[in-house]
C-alpha positions as a printed Julia matrix, in Angstrom:
143×3 Matrix{Float64}:
   9.63  -17.97    3.65
  13.08  -17.16    2.41
  15.38  -14.63    4.13
  14.93  -11.79    1.35
  10.99  -12.32    1.46
  11.19  -12.12    5.53
  13.29   -9.01    5.42
  10.9    -7.41    2.85
   7.85   -8.75    5.35
   9.65   -6.71    8.32
   9.91   -3.67    6.25
   6.29   -4.06    5.38
   5.33   -4.19    8.87
   7.41   -1.25    9.95
   5.92    1.32    7.42
   3.99    4.33    8.13
   1.5     6.28    5.83
   1.77    9.88    4.86
  -1.92   11.53    4.28
  -2.66   14.97    3.65
  -6.18   14.61    5.48
  -7.33   11.66    7.82
  -9.16    9.04    6.17
 -12.4     7.76    7.61
 -12.33    4.46    9.39
 -15.86    3.97    9.02
 -15.48    1.76    5.94
 -12.74   -0.75    5.34
 -10.16    0.21    2.37
  -7.14   -1.39    0.9
  -3.66    0.4     0.43
  -2.22   -0.64   -2.76
   0.93    0.34   -4.81
   1.97   -0.68   -8.11
   5.74    0.35   -7.15
   8.72   -2.22   -7.09
   6.81   -5.6    -8.21
   7.87   -8.63   -6.26
  10.04   -6.42   -4.18
  12.39   -5.46   -7.24
  13.25   -1.68   -7.26
  12.51   -0.25  -10.37
  13.5     2.93  -12.3
  11.38    5.93  -11.52
   9.81    6.11  -15.16
   8.96    2.46  -14.74
   7.16    2.95  -11.51
   5.26    5.96  -12.77
   4.08    3.85  -15.63
   2.97    1.13  -13.48
   1.22    3.8   -10.93
  -0.7     5.15  -14.07
  -1.92    1.84  -15.09
  -3.07    1.23  -11.95
  -4.84    4.53  -11.04
  -6.54    3.62  -14.4
  -7.72    0.2   -13.1
  -8.86    1.91   -9.87
 -10.8     4.44  -11.65
 -12.81    1.51  -13.56
 -13.82    0.4   -10.26
 -15.81    3.33   -9.57
 -15.08    3.64   -6.03
 -13.74    6.2    -3.74
 -10.09    6.33   -3.59
  -7.4     8.71   -2.44
  -3.69    8.94   -2.87
  -1.31    7.79   -0.03
   2.32    7.6     0.51
   3.64    4.24    2.01
   6.95    4.95    3.75
   9.7     3.61    6.06
   9.42    5.19    9.5
  12.54    7.29    8.73
  11.08    8.29    5.54
  14.19    6.86    3.54
  11.95    4.74    1.23
   8.57    6.0    -0.19
   6.03    4.39   -2.62
   3.19    6.13   -4.04
  -0.18    4.17   -3.08
  -3.72    4.12   -3.23
  -6.27    3.95   -0.51
  -9.51    2.54   -2.25
 -12.73    1.39   -0.46
 -12.98   -2.15   -1.87
 -13.34   -5.39   -0.42
 -10.39   -7.74    0.58
 -11.09  -10.17   -2.33
 -10.76   -7.25   -4.98
  -7.68   -5.91   -3.39
  -6.16   -9.08   -3.58
  -7.02   -9.36   -7.3
  -5.65   -5.82   -7.89
  -2.25   -6.29   -5.92
  -1.72   -9.69   -7.69
  -1.87   -7.77  -10.99
   0.52   -5.65   -9.98
   2.9    -8.14   -8.64
   2.8    -7.11   -5.16
   4.07   -9.39   -2.5
   1.14   -7.74    0.02
  -0.95   -4.96    0.46
  -2.68   -3.42    3.8
  -5.97   -3.48    4.81
  -7.95   -1.46    7.25
 -11.15   -2.52    8.89
 -12.64   -0.83   11.68
  -9.52    1.17   12.18
  -7.2    -1.81   12.44
  -4.31   -2.32    9.97
  -3.39   -5.58    8.49
  -0.87   -6.74    6.18
  -2.33   -9.27    3.74
   0.13  -11.5     1.5
  -1.17  -12.14   -1.68
   1.51  -14.04   -3.81
   3.56  -15.98   -1.13
   2.17  -17.45    2.05
  -1.2   -16.77    3.77
  -0.27  -15.43    7.11
  -2.27  -12.22    7.41
  -0.75  -10.19   10.03
  -2.72   -7.5    12.19
  -0.29   -4.53   12.69
  -2.54   -2.28   14.9
  -4.43    0.65   15.23
  -3.98    2.58   11.8
  -4.07    5.99   13.1
  -0.79    5.07   14.99
   0.98    4.64   11.53
  -0.26    7.64    9.96
   1.42   11.03    9.5
  -0.68   13.83    8.56
   1.37   16.37    6.3
   0.64   19.53    4.83
   1.51   18.04    1.22
   2.47   14.89    0.18
   5.93   14.62   -1.03
   7.13   13.92   -4.76
   8.72   10.45   -5.03
  11.8    10.74   -6.82
  13.59    7.48   -5.96
């Protein structure tokens, strides 16, 4: 992997998730965003369009889903994302469609980072609950 991707990968590993209420760990789920494809920062309007398209694709899957915010631990960067109860194979296809380098997968409460465009080193991050911050209201994404 090149240095830029390695740096992005480290940011992915160091992320936290903002939720307005806890998610059940009884069923596996993926966390996917459409923001900033291939790690390239887009204008907010472009990210919103991509997010709407992803939400339409998710609705067509007819599976439970919930909005979630993926963020740097210092909250300096945030991306609107979706927690959806699908298989890892389905999640890989969806993340690839939106040109994401990786997505998160939670199974039995364990958070993993799954690459989908480069490499194959799935990485276990740890207990999902340790990476969650429950907030009274999800923030608006403005960047």
